[in-house]
PDB file of C-alpha atoms in Angstrom:
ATOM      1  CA  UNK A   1       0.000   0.000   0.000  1.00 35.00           C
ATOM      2  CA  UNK A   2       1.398   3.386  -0.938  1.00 36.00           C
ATOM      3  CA  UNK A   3       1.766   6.382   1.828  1.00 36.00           C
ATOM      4  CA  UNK A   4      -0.754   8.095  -0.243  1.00 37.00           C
ATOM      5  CA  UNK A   5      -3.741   5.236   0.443  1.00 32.00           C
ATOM      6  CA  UNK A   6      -2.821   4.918   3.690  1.00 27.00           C
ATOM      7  CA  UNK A   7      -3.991   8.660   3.819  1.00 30.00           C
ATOM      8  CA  UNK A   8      -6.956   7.956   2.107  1.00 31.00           C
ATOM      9  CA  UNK A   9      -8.081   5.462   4.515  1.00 30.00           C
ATOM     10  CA  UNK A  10      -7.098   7.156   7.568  1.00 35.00           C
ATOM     11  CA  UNK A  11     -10.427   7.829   9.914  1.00 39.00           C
ATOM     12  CA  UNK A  12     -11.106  11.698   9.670  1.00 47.00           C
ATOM     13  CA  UNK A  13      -9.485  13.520  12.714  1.00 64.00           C
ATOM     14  CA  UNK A  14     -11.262  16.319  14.997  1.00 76.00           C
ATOM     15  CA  UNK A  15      -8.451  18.389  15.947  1.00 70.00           C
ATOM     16  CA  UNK A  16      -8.655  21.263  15.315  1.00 77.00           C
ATOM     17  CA  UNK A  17     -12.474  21.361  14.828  1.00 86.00           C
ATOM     18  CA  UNK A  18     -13.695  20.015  18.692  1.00 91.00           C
ATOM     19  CA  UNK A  19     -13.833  23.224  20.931  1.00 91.00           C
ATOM     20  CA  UNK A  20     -12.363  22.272  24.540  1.00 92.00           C
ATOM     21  CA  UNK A  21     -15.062  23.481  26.592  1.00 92.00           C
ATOM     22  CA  UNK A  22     -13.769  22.191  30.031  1.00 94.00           C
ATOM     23  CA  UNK A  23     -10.482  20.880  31.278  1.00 95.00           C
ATOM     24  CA  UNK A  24      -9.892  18.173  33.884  1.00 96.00           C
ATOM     25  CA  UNK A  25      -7.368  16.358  36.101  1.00 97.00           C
ATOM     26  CA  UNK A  26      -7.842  12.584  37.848  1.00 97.00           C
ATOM     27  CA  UNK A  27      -5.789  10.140  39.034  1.00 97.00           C
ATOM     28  CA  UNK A  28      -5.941   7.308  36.761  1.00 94.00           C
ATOM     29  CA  UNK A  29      -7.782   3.972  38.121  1.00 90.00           C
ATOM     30  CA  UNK A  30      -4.362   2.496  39.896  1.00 89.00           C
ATOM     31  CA  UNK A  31      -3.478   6.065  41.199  1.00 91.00           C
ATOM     32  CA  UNK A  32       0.083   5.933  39.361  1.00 93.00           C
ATOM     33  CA  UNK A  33      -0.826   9.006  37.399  1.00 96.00           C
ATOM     34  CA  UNK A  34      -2.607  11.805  36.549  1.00 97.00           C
ATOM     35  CA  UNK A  35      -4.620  12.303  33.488  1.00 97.00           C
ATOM     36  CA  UNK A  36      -5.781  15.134  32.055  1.00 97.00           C
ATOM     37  CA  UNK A  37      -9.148  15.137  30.193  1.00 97.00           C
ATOM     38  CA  UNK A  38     -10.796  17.725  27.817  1.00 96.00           C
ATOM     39  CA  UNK A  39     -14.384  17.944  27.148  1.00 96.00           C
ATOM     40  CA  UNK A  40     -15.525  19.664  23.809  1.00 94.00           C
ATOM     41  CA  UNK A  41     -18.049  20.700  21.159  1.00 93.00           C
ATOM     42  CA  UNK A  42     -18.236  20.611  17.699  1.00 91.00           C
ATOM     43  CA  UNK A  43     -19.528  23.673  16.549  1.00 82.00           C
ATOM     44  CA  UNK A  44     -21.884  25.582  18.987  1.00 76.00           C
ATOM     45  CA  UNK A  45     -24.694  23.542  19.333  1.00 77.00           C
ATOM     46  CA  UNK A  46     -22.862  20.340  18.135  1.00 86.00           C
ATOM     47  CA  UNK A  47     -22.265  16.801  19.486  1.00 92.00           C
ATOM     48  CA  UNK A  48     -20.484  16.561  22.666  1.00 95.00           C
ATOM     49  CA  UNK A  49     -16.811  14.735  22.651  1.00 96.00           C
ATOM     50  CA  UNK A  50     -14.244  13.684  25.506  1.00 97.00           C
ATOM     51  CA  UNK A  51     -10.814  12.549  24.795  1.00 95.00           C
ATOM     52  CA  UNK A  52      -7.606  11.997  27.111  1.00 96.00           C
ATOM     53  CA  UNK A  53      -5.169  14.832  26.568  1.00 96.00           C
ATOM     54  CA  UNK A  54      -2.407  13.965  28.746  1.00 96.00           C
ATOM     55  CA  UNK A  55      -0.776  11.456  31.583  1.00 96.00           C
ATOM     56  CA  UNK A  56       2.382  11.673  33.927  1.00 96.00           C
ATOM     57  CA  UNK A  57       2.781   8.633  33.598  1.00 93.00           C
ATOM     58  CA  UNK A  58       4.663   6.197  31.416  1.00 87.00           C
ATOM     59  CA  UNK A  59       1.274   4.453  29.986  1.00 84.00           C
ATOM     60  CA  UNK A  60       0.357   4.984  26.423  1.00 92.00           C
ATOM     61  CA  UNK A  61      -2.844   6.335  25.462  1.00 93.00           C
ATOM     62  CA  UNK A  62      -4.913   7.329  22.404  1.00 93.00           C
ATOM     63  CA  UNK A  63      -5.457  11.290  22.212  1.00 93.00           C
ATOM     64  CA  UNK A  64      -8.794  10.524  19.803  1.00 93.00           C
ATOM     65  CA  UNK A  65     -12.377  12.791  20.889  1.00 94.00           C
ATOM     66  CA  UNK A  66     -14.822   9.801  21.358  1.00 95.00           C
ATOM     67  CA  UNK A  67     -18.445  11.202  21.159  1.00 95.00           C
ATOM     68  CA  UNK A  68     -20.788  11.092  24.158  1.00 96.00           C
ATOM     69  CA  UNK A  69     -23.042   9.123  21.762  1.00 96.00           C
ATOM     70  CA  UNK A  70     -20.992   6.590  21.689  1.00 96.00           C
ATOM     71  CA  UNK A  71     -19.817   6.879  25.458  1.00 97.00           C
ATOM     72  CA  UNK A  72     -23.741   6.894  26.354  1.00 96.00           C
ATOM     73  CA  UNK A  73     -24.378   3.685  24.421  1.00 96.00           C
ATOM     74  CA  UNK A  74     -21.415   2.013  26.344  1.00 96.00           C
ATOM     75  CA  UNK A  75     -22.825   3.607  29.924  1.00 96.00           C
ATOM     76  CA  UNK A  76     -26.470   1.996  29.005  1.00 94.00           C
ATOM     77  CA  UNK A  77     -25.112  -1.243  27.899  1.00 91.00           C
ATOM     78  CA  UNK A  78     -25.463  -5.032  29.227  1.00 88.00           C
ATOM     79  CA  UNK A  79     -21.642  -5.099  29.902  1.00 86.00           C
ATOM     80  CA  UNK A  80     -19.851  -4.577  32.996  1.00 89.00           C
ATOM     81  CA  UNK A  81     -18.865  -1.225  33.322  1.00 95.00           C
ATOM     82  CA  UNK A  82     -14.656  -2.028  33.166  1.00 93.00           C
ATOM     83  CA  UNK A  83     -11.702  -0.766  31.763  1.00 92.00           C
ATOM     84  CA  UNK A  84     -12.650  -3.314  28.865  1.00 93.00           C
ATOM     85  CA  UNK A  85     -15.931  -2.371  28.307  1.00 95.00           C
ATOM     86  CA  UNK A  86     -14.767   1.601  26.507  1.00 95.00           C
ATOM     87  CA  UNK A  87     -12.072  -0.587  24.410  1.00 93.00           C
ATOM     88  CA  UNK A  88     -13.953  -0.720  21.419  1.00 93.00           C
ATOM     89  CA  UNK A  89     -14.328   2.656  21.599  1.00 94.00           C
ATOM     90  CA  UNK A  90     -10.298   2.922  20.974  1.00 93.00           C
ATOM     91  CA  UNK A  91     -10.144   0.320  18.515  1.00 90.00           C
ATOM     92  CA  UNK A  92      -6.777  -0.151  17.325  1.00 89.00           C
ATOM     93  CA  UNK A  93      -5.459   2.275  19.485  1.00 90.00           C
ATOM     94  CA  UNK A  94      -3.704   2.084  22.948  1.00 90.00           C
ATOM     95  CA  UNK A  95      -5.431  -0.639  25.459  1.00 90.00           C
ATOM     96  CA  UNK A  96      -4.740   1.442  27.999  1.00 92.00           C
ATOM     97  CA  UNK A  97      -7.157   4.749  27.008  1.00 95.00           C
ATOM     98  CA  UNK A  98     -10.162   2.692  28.092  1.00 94.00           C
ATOM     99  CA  UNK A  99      -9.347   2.686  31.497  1.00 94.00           C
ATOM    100  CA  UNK A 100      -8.314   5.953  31.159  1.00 96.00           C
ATOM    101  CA  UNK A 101     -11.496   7.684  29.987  1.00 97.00           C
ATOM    102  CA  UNK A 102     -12.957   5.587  32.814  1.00 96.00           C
ATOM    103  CA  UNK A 103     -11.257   7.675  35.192  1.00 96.00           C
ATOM    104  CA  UNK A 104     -12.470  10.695  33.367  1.00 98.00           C
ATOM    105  CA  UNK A 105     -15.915   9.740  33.836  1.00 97.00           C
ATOM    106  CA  UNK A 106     -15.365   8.826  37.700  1.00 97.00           C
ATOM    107  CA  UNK A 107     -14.104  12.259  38.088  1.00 97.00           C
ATOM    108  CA  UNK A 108     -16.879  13.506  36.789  1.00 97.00           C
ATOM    109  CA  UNK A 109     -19.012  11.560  38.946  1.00 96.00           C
ATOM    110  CA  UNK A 110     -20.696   9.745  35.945  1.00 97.00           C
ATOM    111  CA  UNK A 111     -19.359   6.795  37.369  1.00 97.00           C
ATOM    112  CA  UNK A 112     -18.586   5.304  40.607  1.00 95.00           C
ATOM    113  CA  UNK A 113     -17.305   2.045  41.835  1.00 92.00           C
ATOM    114  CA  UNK A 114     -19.823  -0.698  42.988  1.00 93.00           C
ATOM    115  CA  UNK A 115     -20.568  -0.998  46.656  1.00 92.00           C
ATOM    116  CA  UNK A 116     -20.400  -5.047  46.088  1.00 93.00           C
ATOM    117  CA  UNK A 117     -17.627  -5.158  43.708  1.00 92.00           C
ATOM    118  CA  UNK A 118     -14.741  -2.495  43.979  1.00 86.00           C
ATOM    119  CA  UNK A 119     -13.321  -4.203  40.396  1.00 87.00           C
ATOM    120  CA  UNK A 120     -16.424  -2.748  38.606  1.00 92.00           C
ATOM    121  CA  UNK A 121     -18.172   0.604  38.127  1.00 95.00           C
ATOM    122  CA  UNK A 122     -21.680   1.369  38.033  1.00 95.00           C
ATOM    123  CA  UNK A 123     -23.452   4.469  36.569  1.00 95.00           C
ATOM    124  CA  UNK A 124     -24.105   7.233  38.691  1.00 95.00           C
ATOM    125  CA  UNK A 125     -27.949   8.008  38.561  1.00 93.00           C
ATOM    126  CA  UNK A 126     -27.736  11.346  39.788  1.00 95.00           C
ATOM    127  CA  UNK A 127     -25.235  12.572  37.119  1.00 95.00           C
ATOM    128  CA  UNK A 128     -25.925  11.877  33.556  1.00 95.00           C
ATOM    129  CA  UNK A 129     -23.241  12.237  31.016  1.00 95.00           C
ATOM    130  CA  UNK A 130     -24.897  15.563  29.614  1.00 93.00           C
ATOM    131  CA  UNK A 131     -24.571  17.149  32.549  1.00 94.00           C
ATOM    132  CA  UNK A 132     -20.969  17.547  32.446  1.00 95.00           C
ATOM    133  CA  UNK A 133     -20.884  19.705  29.335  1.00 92.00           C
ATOM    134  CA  UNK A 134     -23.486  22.177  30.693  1.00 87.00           C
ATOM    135  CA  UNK A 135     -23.297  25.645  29.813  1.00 69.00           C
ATOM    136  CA  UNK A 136     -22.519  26.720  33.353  1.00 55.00           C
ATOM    137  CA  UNK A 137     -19.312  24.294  33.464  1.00 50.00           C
ATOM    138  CA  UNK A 138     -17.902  26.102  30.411  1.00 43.00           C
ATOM    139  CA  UNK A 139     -14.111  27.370  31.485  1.00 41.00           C
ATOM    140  CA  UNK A 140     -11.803  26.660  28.452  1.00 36.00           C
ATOM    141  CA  UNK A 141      -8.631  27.370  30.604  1.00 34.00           C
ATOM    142  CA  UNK A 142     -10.394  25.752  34.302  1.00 39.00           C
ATOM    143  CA  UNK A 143      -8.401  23.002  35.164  1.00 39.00           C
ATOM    144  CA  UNK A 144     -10.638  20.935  38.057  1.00 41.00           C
ATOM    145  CA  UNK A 145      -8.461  19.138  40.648  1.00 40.00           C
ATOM    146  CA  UNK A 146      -9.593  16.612  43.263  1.00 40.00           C
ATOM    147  CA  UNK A 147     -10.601  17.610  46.647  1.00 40.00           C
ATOM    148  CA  UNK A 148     -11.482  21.239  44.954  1.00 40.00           C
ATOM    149  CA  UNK A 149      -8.136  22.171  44.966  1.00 37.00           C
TER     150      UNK A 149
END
């Protein structure tokens, strides 16, 4: 395959055309590091993205938006709510950005662990995923630490 097919066939990219509309920073799930998490827009009344942006540590990790579409359907699911249940949503990319957006999403109180299980995560009633992009959380340059810090 030429360089200029494997263009071609490249999935489109949304830098560039996501708006960061809130920063964030968790630990990640084993506590080794700390992530860094953007949420955006596409245009101004567009579909809602998340995507790691950074991590101190040493693991890899994809820096692809994933809709909230497609974060939703994984939240309402049948499966488990692990590490390996956002993979597909990285396919091809690092293993390791799964677990990471989970951490996001625990940050954001979307998710918390399960009182029965602490190797699982269950969805937080009281805090949909559209909540976190709303209007009122809007601070481009806002970094949100733990503990309100």
């Amino acid at each position: 395959m030429s360089n200029e097919e494997t263009i071609i066939n490249e999935a489109p990219t949304l830098d560039g055309l996501v708006q960061v509309i809130r920063v964030g920073q968790c630990p990640s799930v084993s506590g080794r590091s700390t992530l860094t998490y953007q949420l955006g827009r596409l245009g101004d009344d567009g579909e809602h993205y998340v995507r790691i942006h950074d991590n101190t540590g040493r693991g890899m990790f994809a820096r692809d938006w994933v809709s909230a579409e497609a974060i939703r359907a994984v939240l309402e699911g049948d499966a488990p709510l692990t590490s390996s249940a956002f993979r597909p949503l990285y396919e091809g990319r690092s293993i390791n950005t799964g677990g990471f957006l989970m951490a996001a999403l625990r940050d954001l109180g979307v998710i918390g662990l399960d009182a029965e299980n602490n190797r699982l995560h269950v969805r937080n009633p009281d805090v949909p995923l559209e909540s976190v992009f709303a209007p009122s959380l809007d601070a481009h340059a806002k970094v949100r630490r733990r503990g309100g810090k």
